[in-house]
Short mmCIF file of C-alpha atoms and ligand atoms in Angstrom, two decimals:
data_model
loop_
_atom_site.label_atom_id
_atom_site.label_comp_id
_atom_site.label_asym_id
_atom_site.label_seq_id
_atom_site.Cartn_x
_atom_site.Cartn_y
_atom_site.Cartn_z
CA UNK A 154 -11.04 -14.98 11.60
CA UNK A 155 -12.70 -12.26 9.45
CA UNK A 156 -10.24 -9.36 10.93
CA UNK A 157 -7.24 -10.92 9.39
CA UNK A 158 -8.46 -10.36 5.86
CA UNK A 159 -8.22 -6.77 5.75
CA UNK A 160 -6.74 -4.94 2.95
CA UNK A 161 -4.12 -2.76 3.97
CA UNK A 162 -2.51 -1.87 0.49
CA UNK A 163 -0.66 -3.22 -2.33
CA UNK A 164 2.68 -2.77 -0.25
CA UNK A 165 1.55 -4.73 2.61
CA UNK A 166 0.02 -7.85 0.20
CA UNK A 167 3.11 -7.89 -1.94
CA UNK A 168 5.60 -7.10 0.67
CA UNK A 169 7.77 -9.82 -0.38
CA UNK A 170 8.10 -8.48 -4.13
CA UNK A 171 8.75 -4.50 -3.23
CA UNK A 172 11.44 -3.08 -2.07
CA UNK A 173 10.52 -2.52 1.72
CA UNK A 174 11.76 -3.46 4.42
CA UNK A 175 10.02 -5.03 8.13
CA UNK A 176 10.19 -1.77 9.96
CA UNK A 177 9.55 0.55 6.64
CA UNK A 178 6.67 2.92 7.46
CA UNK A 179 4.30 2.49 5.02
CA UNK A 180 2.16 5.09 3.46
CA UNK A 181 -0.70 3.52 1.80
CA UNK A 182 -4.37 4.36 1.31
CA UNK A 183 -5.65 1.08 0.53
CA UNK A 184 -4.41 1.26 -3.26
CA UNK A 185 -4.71 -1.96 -5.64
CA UNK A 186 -7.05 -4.79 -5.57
CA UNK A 187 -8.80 -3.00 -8.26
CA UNK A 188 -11.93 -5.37 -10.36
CA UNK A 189 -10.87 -7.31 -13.50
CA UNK A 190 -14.29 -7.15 -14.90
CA UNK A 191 -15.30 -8.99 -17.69
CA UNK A 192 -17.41 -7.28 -20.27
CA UNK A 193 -20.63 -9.05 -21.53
CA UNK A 194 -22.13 -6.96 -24.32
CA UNK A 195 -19.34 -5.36 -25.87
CA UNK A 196 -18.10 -8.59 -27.55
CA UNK A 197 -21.43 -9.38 -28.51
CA UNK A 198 -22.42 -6.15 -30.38
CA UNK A 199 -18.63 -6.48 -32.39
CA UNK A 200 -19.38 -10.00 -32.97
CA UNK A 201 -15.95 -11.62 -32.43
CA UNK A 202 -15.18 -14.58 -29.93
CA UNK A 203 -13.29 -12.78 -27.41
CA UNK A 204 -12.75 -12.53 -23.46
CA UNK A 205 -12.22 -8.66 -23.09
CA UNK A 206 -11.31 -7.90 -19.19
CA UNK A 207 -10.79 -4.35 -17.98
CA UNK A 208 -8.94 -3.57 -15.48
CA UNK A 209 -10.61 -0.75 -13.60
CA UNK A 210 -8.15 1.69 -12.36
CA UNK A 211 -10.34 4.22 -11.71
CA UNK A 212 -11.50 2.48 -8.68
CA UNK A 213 -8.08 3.19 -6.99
CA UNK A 214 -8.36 6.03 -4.18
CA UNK A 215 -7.44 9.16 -5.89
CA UNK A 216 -9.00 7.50 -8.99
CA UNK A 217 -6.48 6.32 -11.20
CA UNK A 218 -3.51 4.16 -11.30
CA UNK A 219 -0.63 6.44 -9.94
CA UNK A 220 -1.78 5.71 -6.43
CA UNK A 221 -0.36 2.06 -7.15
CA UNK A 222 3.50 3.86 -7.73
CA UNK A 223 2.81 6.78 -5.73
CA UNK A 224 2.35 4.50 -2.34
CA UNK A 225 6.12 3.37 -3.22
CA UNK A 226 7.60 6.65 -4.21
CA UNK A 227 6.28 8.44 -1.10
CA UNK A 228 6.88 5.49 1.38
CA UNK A 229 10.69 5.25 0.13
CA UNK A 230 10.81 9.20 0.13
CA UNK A 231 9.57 9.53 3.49
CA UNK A 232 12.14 6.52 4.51
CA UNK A 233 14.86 8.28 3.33
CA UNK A 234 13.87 11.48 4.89
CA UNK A 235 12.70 13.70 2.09
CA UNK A 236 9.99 16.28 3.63
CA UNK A 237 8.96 17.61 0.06
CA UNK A 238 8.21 15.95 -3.41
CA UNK A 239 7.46 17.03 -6.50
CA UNK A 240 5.79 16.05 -9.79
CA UNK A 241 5.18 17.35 -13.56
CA UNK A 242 1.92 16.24 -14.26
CA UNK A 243 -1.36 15.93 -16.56
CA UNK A 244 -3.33 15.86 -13.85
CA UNK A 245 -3.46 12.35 -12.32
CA UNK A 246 0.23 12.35 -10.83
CA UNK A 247 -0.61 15.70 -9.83
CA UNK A 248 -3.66 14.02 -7.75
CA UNK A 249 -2.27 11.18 -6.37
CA UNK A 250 1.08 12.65 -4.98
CA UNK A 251 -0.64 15.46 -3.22
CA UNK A 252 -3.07 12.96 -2.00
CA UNK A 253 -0.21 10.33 -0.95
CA UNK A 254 2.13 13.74 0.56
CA UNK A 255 -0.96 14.59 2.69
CA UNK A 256 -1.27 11.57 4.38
CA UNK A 257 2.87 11.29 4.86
CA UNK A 258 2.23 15.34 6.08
CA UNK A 259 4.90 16.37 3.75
CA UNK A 260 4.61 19.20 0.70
CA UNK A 261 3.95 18.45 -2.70
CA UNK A 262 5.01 20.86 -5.58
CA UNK A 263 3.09 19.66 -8.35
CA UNK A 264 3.19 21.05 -11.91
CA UNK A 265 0.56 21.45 -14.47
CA UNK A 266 -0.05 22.45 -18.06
CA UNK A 267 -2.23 25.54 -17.82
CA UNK A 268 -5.78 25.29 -18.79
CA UNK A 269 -4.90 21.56 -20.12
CA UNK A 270 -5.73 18.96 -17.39
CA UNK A 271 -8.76 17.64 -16.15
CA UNK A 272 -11.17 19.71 -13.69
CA UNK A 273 -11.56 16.89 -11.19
CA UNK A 274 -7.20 16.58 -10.67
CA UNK A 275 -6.97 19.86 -10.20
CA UNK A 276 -9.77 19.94 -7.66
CA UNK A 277 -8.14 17.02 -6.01
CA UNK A 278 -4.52 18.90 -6.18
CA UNK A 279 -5.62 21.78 -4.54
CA UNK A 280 -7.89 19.93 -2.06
CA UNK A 281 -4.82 17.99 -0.72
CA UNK A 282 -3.07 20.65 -0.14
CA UNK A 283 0.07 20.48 -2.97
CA UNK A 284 1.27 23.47 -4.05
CA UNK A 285 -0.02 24.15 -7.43
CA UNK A 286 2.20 25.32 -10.46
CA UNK A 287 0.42 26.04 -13.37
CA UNK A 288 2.96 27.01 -16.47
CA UNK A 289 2.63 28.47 -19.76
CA UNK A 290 3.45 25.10 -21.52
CA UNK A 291 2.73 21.66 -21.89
CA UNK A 292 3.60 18.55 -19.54
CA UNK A 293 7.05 17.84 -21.16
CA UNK A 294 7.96 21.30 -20.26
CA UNK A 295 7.07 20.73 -17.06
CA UNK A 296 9.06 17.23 -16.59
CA UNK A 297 12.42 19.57 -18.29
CA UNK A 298 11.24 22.16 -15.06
CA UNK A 299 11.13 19.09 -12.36
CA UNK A 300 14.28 17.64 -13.27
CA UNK A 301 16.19 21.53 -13.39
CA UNK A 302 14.40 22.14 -9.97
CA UNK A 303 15.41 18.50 -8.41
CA UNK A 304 19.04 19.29 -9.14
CA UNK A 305 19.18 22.35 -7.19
CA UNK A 306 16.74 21.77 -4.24
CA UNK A 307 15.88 18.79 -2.15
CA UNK A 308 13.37 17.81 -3.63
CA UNK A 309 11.85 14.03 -4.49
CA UNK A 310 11.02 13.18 -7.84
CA UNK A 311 7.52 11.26 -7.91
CA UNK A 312 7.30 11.36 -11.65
CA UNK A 313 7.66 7.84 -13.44
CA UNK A 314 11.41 8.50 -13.84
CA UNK A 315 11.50 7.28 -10.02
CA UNK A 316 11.77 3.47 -10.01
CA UNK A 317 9.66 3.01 -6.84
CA UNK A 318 6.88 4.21 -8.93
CA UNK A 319 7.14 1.16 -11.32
CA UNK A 320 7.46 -1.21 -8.87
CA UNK A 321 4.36 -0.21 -7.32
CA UNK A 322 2.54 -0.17 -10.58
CA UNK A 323 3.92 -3.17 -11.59
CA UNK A 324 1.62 -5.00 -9.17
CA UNK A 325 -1.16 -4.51 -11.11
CA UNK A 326 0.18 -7.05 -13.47
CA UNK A 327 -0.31 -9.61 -10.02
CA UNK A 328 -3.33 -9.33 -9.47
CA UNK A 329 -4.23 -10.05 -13.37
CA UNK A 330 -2.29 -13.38 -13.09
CA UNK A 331 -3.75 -14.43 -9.74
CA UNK A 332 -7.46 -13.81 -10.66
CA UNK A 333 -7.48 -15.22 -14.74
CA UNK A 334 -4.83 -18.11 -12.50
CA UNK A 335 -2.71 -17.47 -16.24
CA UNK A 336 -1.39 -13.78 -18.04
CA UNK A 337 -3.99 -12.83 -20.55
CA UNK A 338 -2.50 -13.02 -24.31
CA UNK A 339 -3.12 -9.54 -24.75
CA UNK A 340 -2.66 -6.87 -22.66
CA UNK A 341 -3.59 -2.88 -23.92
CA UNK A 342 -2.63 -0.35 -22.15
CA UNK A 343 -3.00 4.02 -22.69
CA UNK A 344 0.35 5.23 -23.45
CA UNK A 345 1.74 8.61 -22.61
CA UNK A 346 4.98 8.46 -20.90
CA UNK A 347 5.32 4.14 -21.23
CA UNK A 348 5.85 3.94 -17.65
CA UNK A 349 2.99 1.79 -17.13
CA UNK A 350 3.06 -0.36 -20.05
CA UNK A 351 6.59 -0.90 -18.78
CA UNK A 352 5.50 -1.80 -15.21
CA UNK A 353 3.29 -3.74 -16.56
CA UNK A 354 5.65 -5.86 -18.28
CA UNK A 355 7.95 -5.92 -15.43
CA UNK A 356 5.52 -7.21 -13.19
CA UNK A 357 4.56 -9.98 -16.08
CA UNK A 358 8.50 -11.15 -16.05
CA UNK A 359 8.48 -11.25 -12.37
CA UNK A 360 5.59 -12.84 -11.69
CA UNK A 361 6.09 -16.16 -14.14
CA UNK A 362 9.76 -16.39 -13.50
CA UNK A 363 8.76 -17.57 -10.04
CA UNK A 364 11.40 -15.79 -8.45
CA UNK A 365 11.12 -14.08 -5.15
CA UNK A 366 14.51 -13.04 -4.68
CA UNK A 367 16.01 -9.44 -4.86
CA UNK A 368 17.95 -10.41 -7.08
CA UNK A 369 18.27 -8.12 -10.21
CA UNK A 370 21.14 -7.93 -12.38
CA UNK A 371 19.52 -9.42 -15.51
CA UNK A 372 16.10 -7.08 -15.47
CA UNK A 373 16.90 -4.16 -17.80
CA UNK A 374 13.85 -2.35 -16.61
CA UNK A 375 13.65 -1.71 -12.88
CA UNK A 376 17.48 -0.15 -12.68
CA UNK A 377 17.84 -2.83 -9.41
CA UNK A 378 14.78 -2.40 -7.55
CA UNK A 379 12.69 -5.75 -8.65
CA UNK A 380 12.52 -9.50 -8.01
CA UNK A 381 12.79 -10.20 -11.59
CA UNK A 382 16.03 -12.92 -11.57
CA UNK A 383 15.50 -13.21 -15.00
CA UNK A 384 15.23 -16.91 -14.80
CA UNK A 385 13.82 -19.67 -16.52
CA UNK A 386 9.60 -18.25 -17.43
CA UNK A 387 7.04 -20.87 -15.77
CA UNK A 388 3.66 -18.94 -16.92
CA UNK A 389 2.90 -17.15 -20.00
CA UNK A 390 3.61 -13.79 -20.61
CA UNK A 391 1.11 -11.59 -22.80
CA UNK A 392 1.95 -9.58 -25.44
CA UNK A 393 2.09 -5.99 -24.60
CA UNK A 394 -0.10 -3.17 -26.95
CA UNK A 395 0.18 0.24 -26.27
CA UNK A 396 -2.27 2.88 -28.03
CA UNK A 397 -1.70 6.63 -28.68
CA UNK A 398 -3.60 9.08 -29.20
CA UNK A 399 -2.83 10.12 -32.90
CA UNK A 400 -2.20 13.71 -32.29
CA UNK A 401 0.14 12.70 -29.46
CA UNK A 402 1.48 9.22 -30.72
CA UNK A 403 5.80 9.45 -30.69
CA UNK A 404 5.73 5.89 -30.44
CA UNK A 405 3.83 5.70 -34.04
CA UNK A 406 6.13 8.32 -35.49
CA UNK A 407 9.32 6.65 -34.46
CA UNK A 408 10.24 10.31 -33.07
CA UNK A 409 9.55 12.97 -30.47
CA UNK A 410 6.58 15.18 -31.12
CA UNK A 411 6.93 18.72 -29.97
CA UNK A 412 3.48 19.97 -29.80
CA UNK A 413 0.84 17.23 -28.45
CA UNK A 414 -2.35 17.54 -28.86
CA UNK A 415 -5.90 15.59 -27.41
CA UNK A 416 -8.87 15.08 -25.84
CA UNK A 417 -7.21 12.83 -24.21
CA UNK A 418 -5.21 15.33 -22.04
CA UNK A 419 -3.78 12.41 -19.79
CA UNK A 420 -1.76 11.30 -22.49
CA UNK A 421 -0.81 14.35 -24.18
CA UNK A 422 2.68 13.72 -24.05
CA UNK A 423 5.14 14.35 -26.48
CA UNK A 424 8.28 13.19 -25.32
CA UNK A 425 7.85 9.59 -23.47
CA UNK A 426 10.34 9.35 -20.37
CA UNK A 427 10.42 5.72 -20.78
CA UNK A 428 11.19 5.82 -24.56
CA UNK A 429 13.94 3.22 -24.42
CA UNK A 430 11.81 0.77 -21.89
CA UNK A 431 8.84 0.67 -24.21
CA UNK A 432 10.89 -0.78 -27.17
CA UNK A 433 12.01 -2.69 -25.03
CA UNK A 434 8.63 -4.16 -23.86
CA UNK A 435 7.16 -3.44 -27.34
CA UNK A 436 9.93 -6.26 -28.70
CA UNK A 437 10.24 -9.08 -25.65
CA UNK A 438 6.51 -9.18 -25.89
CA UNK A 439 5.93 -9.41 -29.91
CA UNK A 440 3.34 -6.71 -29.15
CA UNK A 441 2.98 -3.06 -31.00
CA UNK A 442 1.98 0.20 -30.88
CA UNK A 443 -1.18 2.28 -32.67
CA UNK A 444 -2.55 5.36 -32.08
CA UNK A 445 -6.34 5.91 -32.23
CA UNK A 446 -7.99 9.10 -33.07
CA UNK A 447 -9.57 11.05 -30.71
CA UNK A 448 -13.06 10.48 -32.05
CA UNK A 449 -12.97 6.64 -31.92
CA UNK A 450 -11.49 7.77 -28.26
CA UNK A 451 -14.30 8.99 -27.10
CA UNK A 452 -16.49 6.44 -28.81
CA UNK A 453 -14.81 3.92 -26.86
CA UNK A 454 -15.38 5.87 -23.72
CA UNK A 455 -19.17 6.25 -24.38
CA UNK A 456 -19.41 2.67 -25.34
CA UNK A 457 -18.18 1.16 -22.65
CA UNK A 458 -20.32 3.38 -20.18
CA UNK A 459 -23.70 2.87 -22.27
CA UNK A 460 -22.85 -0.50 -22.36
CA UNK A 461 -21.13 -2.10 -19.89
CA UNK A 462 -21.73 0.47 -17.06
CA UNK A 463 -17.60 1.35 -16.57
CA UNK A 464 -17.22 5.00 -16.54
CA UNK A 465 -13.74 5.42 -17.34
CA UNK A 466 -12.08 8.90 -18.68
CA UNK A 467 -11.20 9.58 -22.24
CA UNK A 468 -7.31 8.19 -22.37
CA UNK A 469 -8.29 4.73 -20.64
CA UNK A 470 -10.91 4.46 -23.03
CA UNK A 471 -7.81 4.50 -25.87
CA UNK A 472 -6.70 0.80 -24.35
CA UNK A 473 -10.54 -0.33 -25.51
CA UNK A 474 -10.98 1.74 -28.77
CA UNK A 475 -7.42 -0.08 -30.24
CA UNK A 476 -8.17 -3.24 -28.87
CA UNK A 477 -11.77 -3.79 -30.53
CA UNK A 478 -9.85 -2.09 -33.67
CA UNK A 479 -7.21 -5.43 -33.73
CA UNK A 480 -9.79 -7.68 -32.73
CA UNK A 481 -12.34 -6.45 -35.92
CA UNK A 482 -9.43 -6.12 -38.44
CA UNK A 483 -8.15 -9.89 -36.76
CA UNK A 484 -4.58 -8.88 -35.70
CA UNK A 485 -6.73 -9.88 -32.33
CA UNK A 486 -7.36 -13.78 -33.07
CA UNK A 487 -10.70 -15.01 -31.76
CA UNK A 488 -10.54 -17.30 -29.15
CA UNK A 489 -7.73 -14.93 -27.29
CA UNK A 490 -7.87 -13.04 -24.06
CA UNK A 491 -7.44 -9.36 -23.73
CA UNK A 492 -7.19 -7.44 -20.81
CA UNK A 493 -7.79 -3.48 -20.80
CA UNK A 494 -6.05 -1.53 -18.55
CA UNK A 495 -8.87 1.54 -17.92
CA UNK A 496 -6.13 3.91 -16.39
CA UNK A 497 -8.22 6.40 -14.65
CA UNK A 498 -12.16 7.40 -13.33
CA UNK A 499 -14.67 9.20 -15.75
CA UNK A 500 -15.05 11.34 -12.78
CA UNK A 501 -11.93 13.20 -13.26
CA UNK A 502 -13.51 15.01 -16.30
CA UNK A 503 -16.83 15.18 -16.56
CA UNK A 504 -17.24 18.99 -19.12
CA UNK A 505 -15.49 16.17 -21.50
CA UNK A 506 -18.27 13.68 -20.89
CA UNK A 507 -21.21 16.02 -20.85
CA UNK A 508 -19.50 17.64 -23.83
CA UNK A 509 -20.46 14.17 -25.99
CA UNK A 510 -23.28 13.03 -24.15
CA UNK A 511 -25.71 12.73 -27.08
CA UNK A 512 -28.79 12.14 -24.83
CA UNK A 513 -30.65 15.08 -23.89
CA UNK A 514 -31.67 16.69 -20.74
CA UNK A 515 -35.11 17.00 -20.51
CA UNK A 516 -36.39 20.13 -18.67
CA UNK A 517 -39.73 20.22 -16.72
CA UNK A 518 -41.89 21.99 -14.65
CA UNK A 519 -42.30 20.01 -11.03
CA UNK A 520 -45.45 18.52 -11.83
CA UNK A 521 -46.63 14.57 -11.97
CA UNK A 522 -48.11 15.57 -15.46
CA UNK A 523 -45.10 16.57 -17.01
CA UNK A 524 -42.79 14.24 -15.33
CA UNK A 525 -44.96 11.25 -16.90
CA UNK A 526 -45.44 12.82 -20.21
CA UNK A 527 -41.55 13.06 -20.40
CA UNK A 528 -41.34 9.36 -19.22
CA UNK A 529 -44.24 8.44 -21.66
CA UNK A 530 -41.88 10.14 -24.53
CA UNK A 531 -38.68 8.48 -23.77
CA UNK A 532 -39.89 5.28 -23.44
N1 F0G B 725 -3.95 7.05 -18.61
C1 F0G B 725 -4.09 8.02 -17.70
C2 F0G B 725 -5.45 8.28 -17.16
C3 F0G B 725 -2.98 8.78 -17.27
O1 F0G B 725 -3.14 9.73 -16.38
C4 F0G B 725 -1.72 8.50 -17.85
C5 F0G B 725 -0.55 9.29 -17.48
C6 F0G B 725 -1.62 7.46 -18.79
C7 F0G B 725 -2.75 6.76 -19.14
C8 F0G B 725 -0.34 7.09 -19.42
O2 F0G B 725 0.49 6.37 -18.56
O3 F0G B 725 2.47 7.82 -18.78
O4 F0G B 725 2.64 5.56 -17.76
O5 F0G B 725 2.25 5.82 -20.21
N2 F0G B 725 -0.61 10.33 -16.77
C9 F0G B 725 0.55 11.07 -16.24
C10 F0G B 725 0.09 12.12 -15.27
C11 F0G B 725 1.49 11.53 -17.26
O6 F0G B 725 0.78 13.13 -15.11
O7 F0G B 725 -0.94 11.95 -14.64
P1 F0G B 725 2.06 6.38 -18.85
#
């Protein structure tokens, strides 16, 4: 019965661990399911005894993980009736709620930091249709603007302050248990605002205390909305590491920062909205925080493309650049298992990439001469 095996979204194959109901309509475009893929050179050329996954986000419709909360945030918005949302954004939110608010055919107000996100989001903003805002500030200014605006008009929130977001992220954590059939021992994760490291975790708890009940008065994460009972833990759990980048790394100076700055303009974020969460994770787990610089950033990013083939964009690549970090300096033991979470596509920035591509273009006339001759050189 091949028909039956269609994926239809992460709602639909976790039904019974979101908060939906039977006749919920569901707004989906075929987000999750994303490839765990296991990298074969990488260990090799660091020379440590390793099983590095990544989790490739980037292969998620609009490109990056938010489609896995924004599918929640928007189905529960348009269930209870909201016919606008709106989002502050570096540029992936941004993507994926005007994507997700087209497809409902409801208006997205999305806000941006001027001149600082990605030229792919914004293409993908303004080809779905949202209604741009660019300000004269950076993304925590624009979070302060969504929350003023949200109080006075009716308006959804989509940013990661909405709970349906988590729970839709948190499936991604699923997926990692059912294909390795056991939680890795180390899971890395980008950090900007520590939503997704602490969706991550949530979905961890859930998924190895067994429990499939809506029953939630013992999570301290999910304010109500997931299956965690907080029970006895049947599987392992991994522990959770979280990289900054260093010129936007709160969680590394035990403080907000006021002015962000990186390459990494996903995660340049200086004021986490799920500060208090990401302690939280940071402590149940017996995992930590580092920042990485923004040169070993995009060292990671070029490695893994040269090398493994996964284009991912310059934040993801922070999950990889810490991670081979802690495995070299051994805070990483050999023998463990470390999955990457690579949050978003390469795609969604390439001046960045072509900016550090060290290879260069070589220019010729249309000729079979001087196509061979550069062939011949660059052998
Ligand atoms: N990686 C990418 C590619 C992101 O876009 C983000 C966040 C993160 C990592 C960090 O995730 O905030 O849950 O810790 N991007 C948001 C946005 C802020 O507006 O697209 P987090």
């Amino acid at each position: 019965m091949p028909f039956q095996t269609r994926y239809t979204g992460l709602i639909d194959r976790y039904r019974d661990r979101l908060p939906v109901h039977d006749d919920t309509r569901i707004i989906s475009l075929g987000e999750g399911n994303t490839p765990l893929i296991r990298l074969n050179n990488i260990p090799r050329i660091v020379g440590r005894e390793v099983d590095i996954y990544v989790k490739y986000e980037g292969l998620n419709p609009t490109g990056s993980f938010k489609d896995r909360g924004m599918t929640m945030a928007v189905t529960k918005a348009v269930e209870e009736g909201s016919k606008a949302i709106i989002c502050a954004s570096t540029g992936n939110t941004s993507a994926a709620a005007a994507a997700y608010a087209a497809r409902a055919g409801i208006t997205a107000f999305v806000i941006i930091p001027d001149g600082k996100i990605a030229k792919g989001k914004l293409a993908q903003a303004m080809m779905h249709g949202s209604v741009v805002i660019q300000i004269k500030g950076n993304f925590d200014d624009g979070m302060r603007l969504v929350k003023e605006v949200a109080d006075e008009a009716p308006v959804t929130i989509v940013n990661s302050i909405n709970p349906f977001r988590l729970q839709g992220q948190k499936t991604a954590a699923f997926e990692i248990v059912e294909e390795l059939g056991r939680a890795p021992d180390y899971h890395c994760l980008p950090v900007g605002n520590a939503g997704n490291i602490t969706a991550h975790w949530i979905g961890y708890c859930e998924y190895s205390s067994g429990s499939g009940d809506h029953v939630t008065e013992a999570c301290t994460f999910c304010k109500g909305h997931c299956t965690y009972a907080g029970g006895a833990v049947v599987g392992n759990r991994p522990k959770m590491v979280g990289y900054q980048a260093s010129g936007s790394a709160p969680f590394m100076r035990g403080a907000m920062v006021d002015n962000p700055e990186t390459v990494a303009t996903a995660i340049r974020i200086g004021h986490p909205q799920s500060w208090d969460s990401a302690w939280k994770v940071k402590e149940e787990s017996g995992g930590w925080f580092d920042e990485c610089t923004d040169e070993e950033i995009l060292a990671a990013q070029k490695l893994l493309a040269e090398r493994e083939g996964v284009f991912c964009e310059p934040a993801s690549a922070a999950s990889l650049a810490g991670a081979l970090r802690d495995v070299k300096n051994g805070k990483i033991p050999e023998g463990s298992s470390i999955v990457c979470t690579l949050t978003g596509h390469g795609l969604k920035d390439p001046e960045t990439a072509i900016a550090q591509s060290t290879r260069p273009l070589v220019n010729v006339e249309a000729t079979l001469d001087q196509v061979k001759r550069a062939i011949m050189d660059n052998m």
